[in-house]
Coordinates of C-alpha atoms and ligand atoms in Angstrom, one line a residue:
X5 CA 121.4 9.3 219.7
X6 CA 117.9 7.8 220.4
X7 CA 115.7 6.4 217.8
X8 CA 113.2 7.2 216.3
X9 CA 114.2 10.7 215.4
X10 CA 111.5 13.4 215.5
X11 CA 111.5 15.7 212.5
X12 CA 107.8 16.6 212.5
X13 CA 107.8 19.7 214.7
X14 CA 105.3 21.5 212.4
X15 CA 102.7 18.9 213.5
X16 CA 103.5 19.4 217.2
X17 CA 106.5 20.1 219.4
X18 CA 107.6 18.2 222.5
X19 CA 106.9 20.0 225.8
X20 CA 110.1 21.6 227.0
X21 CA 111.1 20.2 230.4
X22 CA 111.2 23.7 231.8
X23 CA 107.6 24.2 230.7
X24 CA 106.6 20.9 232.4
X25 CA 108.3 22.0 235.6
X26 CA 106.4 25.3 235.6
X27 CA 103.1 23.6 235.0
X28 CA 103.4 20.8 237.7
X29 CA 102.4 22.9 240.7
X30 CA 99.2 23.9 239.0
X31 CA 98.3 20.2 238.4
X32 CA 98.9 19.5 242.1
X33 CA 98.4 21.9 245.0
X34 CA 97.6 25.0 243.1
X35 CA 94.4 23.8 241.6
X36 CA 92.3 27.0 242.1
X37 CA 89.8 28.4 239.7
X38 CA 91.2 31.7 238.3
X39 CA 87.7 33.1 238.5
X40 CA 87.3 32.5 242.3
X41 CA 87.6 35.9 243.9
X42 CA 87.0 34.9 247.5
X43 CA 90.1 32.9 248.5
X44 CA 93.8 32.3 248.1
X45 CA 93.4 29.4 245.7
X46 CA 91.6 31.6 243.2
X47 CA 94.0 34.5 243.6
X48 CA 97.0 32.3 243.2
X49 CA 95.6 30.9 239.9
X50 CA 94.6 34.3 238.7
X51 CA 98.1 35.6 239.4
X52 CA 99.7 32.8 237.4
X53 CA 97.3 33.4 234.5
X54 CA 98.1 37.1 234.4
X55 CA 101.8 36.4 234.4
X56 CA 101.4 34.0 231.5
X57 CA 99.4 36.7 229.7
X58 CA 102.3 39.1 230.0
X59 CA 104.7 36.4 228.8
X60 CA 102.7 35.7 225.7
X61 CA 102.0 39.4 225.0
X62 CA 105.7 40.3 225.1
X63 CA 106.6 37.9 222.3
X64 CA 104.5 39.9 219.9
X65 CA 104.8 43.4 221.4
X66 CA 101.2 43.4 222.7
X67 CA 99.7 44.4 226.0
X68 CA 98.6 41.6 228.3
X69 CA 95.0 42.9 228.2
X70 CA 94.9 42.1 224.5
X71 CA 95.4 38.3 225.0
X72 CA 92.4 36.0 225.1
X73 CA 93.0 32.3 226.1
X74 CA 91.6 29.6 223.9
X75 CA 92.0 25.9 223.4
X76 CA 94.4 26.3 220.5
X77 CA 94.9 28.0 217.2
X78 CA 91.8 26.3 215.6
X79 CA 89.6 28.0 218.2
X80 CA 91.5 31.3 217.9
X81 CA 91.0 31.3 214.2
X82 CA 87.3 30.5 214.6
X83 CA 86.8 33.4 217.1
X84 CA 88.8 35.8 214.9
X85 CA 87.0 35.0 211.7
X86 CA 83.4 34.2 212.8
X87 CA 83.6 36.7 215.6
X88 CA 84.6 39.6 213.4
X89 CA 82.1 38.6 210.6
X90 CA 79.2 38.6 213.1
X91 CA 80.3 41.8 215.0
X92 CA 81.0 43.9 211.8
X93 CA 78.2 42.6 209.6
X94 CA 76.6 46.1 209.4
X95 CA 79.8 47.3 207.8
X96 CA 80.3 44.6 205.2
X97 CA 80.3 40.9 204.5
X98 CA 83.5 40.4 202.5
X99 CA 86.6 38.5 203.7
X100 CA 89.9 38.0 202.0
X101 CA 92.0 35.0 202.6
X102 CA 94.2 32.6 200.5
X103 CA 94.0 29.1 199.2
X104 CA 97.0 27.7 201.2
X105 CA 95.7 28.6 204.7
X106 CA 95.4 25.9 207.3
X107 CA 91.9 24.2 207.4
X108 CA 91.3 26.0 210.6
X109 CA 91.0 29.2 208.6
X110 CA 89.6 27.8 205.3
X111 CA 86.7 25.9 207.0
X112 CA 85.4 28.8 209.1
X113 CA 85.5 30.9 205.9
X114 CA 83.6 28.2 204.0
X115 CA 81.1 28.0 206.8
X116 CA 80.5 31.8 206.6
X117 CA 80.0 31.6 202.9
X118 CA 76.9 29.4 203.6
X119 CA 75.4 32.2 205.7
X120 CA 75.8 35.0 203.2
X121 CA 79.4 36.1 203.5
X122 CA 81.6 36.6 200.5
X123 CA 85.0 35.1 200.7
X124 CA 87.9 35.7 198.3
X125 CA 90.4 32.8 198.4
X126 CA 93.5 34.4 196.7
X127 CA 95.7 32.2 194.6
X128 CA 99.4 32.0 195.4
X129 CA 102.5 32.2 193.3
X130 CA 104.9 29.2 192.8
X131 CA 106.5 29.8 196.2
X132 CA 103.2 30.0 198.0
X133 CA 103.0 33.8 198.4
X134 CA 100.3 36.4 197.9
X135 CA 101.3 39.9 197.0
X136 CA 100.1 43.2 198.5
X137 CA 98.7 44.1 195.0
X138 CA 96.5 41.0 194.9
X139 CA 95.1 41.9 198.3
X140 CA 94.6 45.5 197.3
X141 CA 92.8 44.5 194.1
X142 CA 90.5 42.1 195.9
X143 CA 89.4 44.8 198.4
X144 CA 85.9 46.2 198.0
X145 CA 83.9 48.7 200.1
X146 CA 82.3 45.6 201.8
X147 CA 85.7 44.1 202.9
X148 CA 85.8 43.8 206.7
X149 CA 88.6 41.3 207.3
X150 CA 91.8 40.1 205.7
X151 CA 93.1 36.8 207.1
X152 CA 96.5 35.6 205.9
X153 CA 98.8 33.3 207.7
X154 CA 102.3 34.3 208.7
X155 CA 104.2 31.1 208.0
X156 CA 102.8 28.1 206.2
X157 CA 102.7 24.8 208.1
X158 CA 103.5 22.6 205.1
X159 CA 106.0 24.6 203.0
X160 CA 107.2 27.2 205.5
X161 CA 106.7 30.1 203.2
X162 CA 106.4 33.5 205.0
X163 CA 103.8 36.0 203.7
X164 CA 104.6 39.7 203.4
X165 CA 102.4 40.5 206.4
X166 CA 104.0 43.8 207.3
X167 CA 103.1 45.2 203.9
X168 CA 99.7 43.7 204.0
X169 CA 99.1 45.0 207.5
X170 CA 100.0 48.5 206.3
X171 CA 97.5 48.2 203.4
X172 CA 94.8 47.1 205.8
X173 CA 95.5 50.0 208.1
X174 CA 95.3 52.4 205.1
X175 CA 92.0 51.0 204.0
X176 CA 90.5 50.6 207.5
X177 CA 90.1 46.8 207.1
X178 CA 90.9 44.5 210.0
X179 CA 93.9 42.1 209.6
X180 CA 94.1 38.7 211.2
X181 CA 97.1 36.4 210.9
X182 CA 97.4 32.7 211.9
X183 CA 100.9 32.7 213.4
X184 CA 100.8 29.2 214.8
X185 CA 104.1 28.3 213.0
X186 CA 105.9 31.5 213.6
X187 CA 105.0 32.6 217.2
X188 CA 108.2 32.4 219.2
X189 CA 110.2 31.4 216.1
X190 CA 110.2 34.4 213.8
X191 CA 110.1 38.0 215.2
X192 CA 106.5 39.4 215.3
X193 CA 105.5 42.9 216.3
X194 CA 101.8 43.5 216.1
X195 CA 102.3 47.3 216.1
X196 CA 105.0 47.5 213.4
X197 CA 103.1 44.9 211.3
X198 CA 99.6 46.4 211.6
X199 CA 98.2 43.1 213.0
X200 CA 94.7 43.4 214.6
X201 CA 94.1 39.8 215.5
X202 CA 96.7 37.0 215.8
X203 CA 96.3 33.2 216.5
X204 CA 98.9 31.0 218.2
X205 CA 99.1 27.6 219.8
X206 CA 100.9 26.2 222.8
X207 CA 101.9 22.9 221.3
X208 CA 103.6 24.5 218.3
X209 CA 106.1 26.3 220.5
X210 CA 107.1 23.7 223.1
X211 CA 104.1 24.2 225.3
X212 CA 101.3 21.7 226.0
X213 CA 98.4 20.8 223.7
X214 CA 94.9 22.2 224.2
X215 CA 95.9 25.7 224.9
X216 CA 96.3 28.7 222.6
X217 CA 95.8 32.4 222.5
X218 CA 94.2 35.0 220.4
X219 CA 95.6 38.5 220.3
X220 CA 92.8 41.1 219.9
X221 CA 93.9 44.7 219.4
X222 CA 92.4 47.2 222.0
X223 CA 93.5 50.5 220.6
X224 CA 93.7 52.1 217.1
X225 CA 91.3 50.4 216.5
X226 CA 89.5 48.7 219.4
X227 CA 88.6 45.3 217.8
X228 CA 85.6 43.4 219.0
X229 CA 84.5 39.8 218.3
X230 CA 81.2 38.1 218.9
X231 CA 81.9 35.0 221.0
X232 CA 81.7 31.5 219.6
X233 CA 81.0 30.0 223.0
X234 CA 78.5 31.6 225.4
X235 CA 78.4 31.4 229.2
X236 CA 80.2 33.0 232.1
X237 CA 81.7 35.9 230.1
X238 CA 85.3 35.0 230.8
X239 CA 88.1 36.6 228.7
X240 CA 86.3 40.0 228.1
X241 CA 83.2 38.1 227.0
X242 CA 85.1 36.7 224.0
X243 CA 85.7 33.2 225.3
X244 CA 83.7 31.8 228.2
X245 CA 84.7 28.8 230.1
X246 CA 86.9 28.0 233.2
X247 CA 90.5 28.8 232.3
X248 CA 92.9 25.9 231.8
X249 CA 95.4 27.2 234.4
X250 CA 98.1 24.5 234.0
X251 CA 98.0 24.9 230.2
X252 CA 98.1 28.6 230.4
X253 CA 101.1 28.6 232.8
X254 CA 102.8 26.2 230.3
X255 CA 102.1 28.3 227.3
X256 CA 103.4 31.4 229.2
X257 CA 106.6 29.6 230.1
X258 CA 106.9 28.3 226.6
X259 CA 106.5 31.9 225.3
X260 CA 109.1 33.3 227.7
X261 CA 111.6 30.6 226.7
X262 CA 111.0 31.3 223.0
X263 CA 111.5 35.0 223.5
X264 CA 114.8 34.4 225.3
X265 CA 116.1 31.8 222.9
X266 CA 114.8 33.0 219.5
X267 CA 117.8 35.0 218.4
X268 CA 120.2 32.0 218.8
X269 CA 117.7 29.2 218.3
X270 CA 116.4 30.4 214.9
X271 CA 120.0 30.6 213.6
X272 CA 120.9 27.2 215.0
X273 CA 117.7 25.5 213.6
X274 CA 118.2 27.2 210.2
X275 CA 121.8 26.0 210.1
X276 CA 120.6 22.4 210.8
X277 CA 117.9 22.8 208.2
X278 CA 120.5 23.9 205.6
X279 CA 122.7 21.0 206.6
X280 CA 119.8 18.7 205.9
X281 CA 119.1 20.4 202.6
X282 CA 122.7 20.4 201.5
X283 CA 123.1 16.7 202.4
X284 CA 120.1 15.7 200.3
X285 CA 120.7 18.0 197.4
X286 CA 124.4 17.1 197.3
X287 CA 123.7 13.4 196.9
X288 CA 120.5 13.1 195.0
X289 CA 119.4 14.3 191.6
X290 CA 115.8 15.1 190.5
X291 CA 114.8 16.6 193.8
X292 CA 113.0 19.9 194.3
X293 CA 112.5 22.3 197.1
X294 CA 108.9 23.3 197.8
X295 CA 108.1 26.8 199.1
X296 CA 110.1 29.9 199.1
X297 CA 113.9 29.4 198.9
X298 CA 114.7 32.2 201.5
X299 CA 111.5 33.7 202.9
X300 CA 110.6 30.7 205.0
X301 CA 110.4 29.6 208.6
X302 CA 113.8 28.5 209.8
X303 CA 112.9 24.9 210.7
X304 CA 111.0 23.7 207.6
X305 CA 112.3 21.8 204.6
X306 CA 109.8 20.5 202.1
X307 CA 111.3 18.4 199.3
X308 CA 109.9 16.4 196.4
X309 CA 111.8 13.3 195.3
X310 CA 110.8 12.7 191.7
X311 CA 110.0 9.1 190.8
X312 CA 109.5 8.1 194.4
X313 CA 106.2 7.9 196.2
X314 CA 106.2 9.9 199.5
X315 CA 104.3 7.3 201.5
X316 CA 106.6 4.4 200.3
X317 CA 109.6 6.6 201.0
X318 CA 108.5 7.3 204.5
X319 CA 108.2 3.5 205.1
X320 CA 111.8 3.2 203.8
X321 CA 113.1 5.2 206.8
X322 CA 110.7 4.4 209.5
X323 CA 113.0 5.6 212.3
X324 CA 112.8 9.2 211.1
X325 CA 109.4 10.8 211.8
X326 CA 108.4 13.2 209.0
X327 CA 105.2 13.8 207.1
X328 CA 104.4 13.5 203.4
X329 CA 102.6 15.7 200.9
X330 CA 99.8 13.2 200.5
X331 CA 97.4 11.9 203.1
X332 CA 98.5 14.8 205.3
X333 CA 95.6 15.1 207.6
X334 CA 92.9 12.8 206.2
X335 CA 92.8 9.1 205.3
X336 CA 92.6 9.9 201.7
X337 CA 95.6 9.8 199.4
X338 CA 94.8 13.2 197.8
X339 CA 98.0 15.2 197.2
X340 CA 98.4 18.2 199.4
X341 CA 96.1 21.1 198.4
X342 CA 98.9 23.5 199.4
X343 CA 101.4 22.0 197.0
X344 CA 98.7 21.8 194.3
X345 CA 98.1 25.5 194.8
X346 CA 101.7 26.3 194.0
X347 CA 101.3 24.5 190.7
X348 CA 103.3 21.5 191.8
X349 CA 102.1 18.6 189.6
X350 CA 100.5 15.5 191.2
X351 CA 103.6 13.4 190.6
X352 CA 105.8 15.9 192.5
X353 CA 103.2 16.5 195.2
X354 CA 102.9 12.7 195.8
X355 CA 106.6 12.5 196.2
X356 CA 107.0 15.3 198.7
X357 CA 108.3 15.0 202.3
X358 CA 108.1 17.7 205.0
X359 CA 111.0 17.7 207.4
X360 CA 110.4 20.1 210.3
X361 CA 113.2 20.5 212.8
X362 CA 113.1 22.0 216.3
X363 CA 114.7 23.0 219.5
X364 CA 115.9 19.5 220.3
X365 CA 117.2 18.5 216.8
X366 CA 120.9 17.7 216.7
X367 CA 123.5 17.6 214.0
X368 CA 123.9 13.9 214.5
X369 CA 120.2 13.4 213.9
X370 CA 120.4 15.4 210.7
X371 CA 123.3 13.4 209.4
X372 CA 121.5 10.2 210.2
X373 CA 118.4 11.4 208.5
X374 CA 120.3 12.4 205.4
X375 CA 121.9 8.9 205.2
X376 CA 118.6 7.1 205.7
X377 CA 116.7 9.2 203.2
X378 CA 119.4 9.0 200.5
X379 CA 119.5 5.2 200.9
X380 CA 115.8 4.9 200.7
X381 CA 115.4 7.1 197.7
X382 CA 118.2 5.3 195.8
X383 CA 116.7 1.9 196.6
X384 CA 113.2 2.9 195.4
X385 CA 114.6 4.5 192.3
X386 CA 116.5 1.4 191.4
X387 CA 113.1 -0.3 191.2
X388 CA 111.5 2.4 189.2
X389 CA 111.3 1.9 185.4
X390 CA 110.3 5.6 185.0
X391 CA 113.5 6.7 186.7
X392 CA 115.5 4.4 184.5
X393 CA 113.9 5.7 181.4
X394 CA 114.5 9.3 182.5
X395 CA 118.2 8.5 183.2
X396 CA 118.4 7.1 179.6
X397 CA 117.3 10.5 178.4
X398 CA 113.8 9.5 177.4
X399 CA 111.3 12.4 177.7
X400 CA 108.5 10.8 179.7
X401 CA 106.0 13.4 178.7
X402 CA 106.3 12.3 175.1
X403 CA 106.0 8.6 175.8
X404 CA 102.9 6.9 174.3
X405 CA 101.7 4.6 177.0
X406 CA 99.9 1.5 175.7
X407 CA 97.0 1.7 178.1
X408 CA 95.9 5.1 177.0
Ligands
LIG509 C1 98.7 23.6 214.1 C2 98.1 24.7 213.4 C3 96.8 25.1 213.6 C4 95.9 24.4 214.6 O1 96.4 24.6 215.9 P1 95.7 23.8 217.1 O2 96.3 24.5 218.3 O3 96.2 22.4 217.0 O4 94.2 23.9 217.0 C5 96.3 26.2 212.9 N1 97.1 26.8 212.0 C6 98.3 26.4 211.7 C7 99.1 27.2 210.7 C8 98.9 25.3 212.4 O5 100.1 25.0 212.1

């Protein structure tokens, strides 16, 4: 076993060696521009791009013509949300999303609010879910788009997107989903799920960084997006710019591997995740699972260790790479807005750790992580007067603190 151990696959995944192998020729001899129509270099690049388009499309039961290459899920979300808002503004200006989206959905929505769009940010239940009824009630005759993620990046909770997709179809509203955390890991069928636009990212499914895709439905209905970038008219006019051929080839190969491996891999990863959970919950008291107990991505475990501060805890096992519920993306020590949206108190949010396993996680690594975490939690709790008081049966919520 090699240290440090990587358990932060929701932040990014390593590139699968088979993906790297597929990419290398396109970083060397096959350097052509896929838009060059007059010679072999261009044809060869274009052929590779089209093959990758098929590979990505077949993961989600789409047609290759419906795949637009982007630089990642952030850009895909921006094109989907801003592109639809601009293209359909004659039909309405209302968008429905939820408070626990990734910033790559929240921020484009907030940006649109400044230019006259109305955005409903639906609250979520204690597991981080929205219901079809909530979406139905929020719809008005001005609603043009519903954007709800498939699997949450912090807590793993899966949304009932099939039911929401059906509702959107019934009401003639477009449905976008950010599937960055589920593409290639959880079955997705854009037809059966009524999805009109879907974002995914290469580096979340064992492909390279800086490449992503946006699925844009072409039939029933034919969806159109105003471009965010102008120039050249590549990708059906939706995303100009010379294609990142090696990245695209890598994402195509990554998608193909995910499609082949998904049935066995998702079971294997879920079993390791459960082993991690059982190891922690079997040895520690006062710990809590964040997110939905069963409807969650197979690789994610988000746990709050009461009376222990997440950042200090992480330093206590510095050879296991995870992330904490505070300071997630910024330099601030704000507790995670996702956990707060579930109604998790500040103390529990500050004590949360996200473990995200992946294709290359082993049983040995899980057992090592359990031991390291349990030891670190126990050591920190030994130094915690609050934990000691709670152990003695004192109700901390009733304590009159002198400094009040
Ligand atoms: C990682 C992630 C993104 C951003 O993807 P990039 O390809 O890094 O831009 C967006 N949404 C979710 C849910 C993610 O996990």
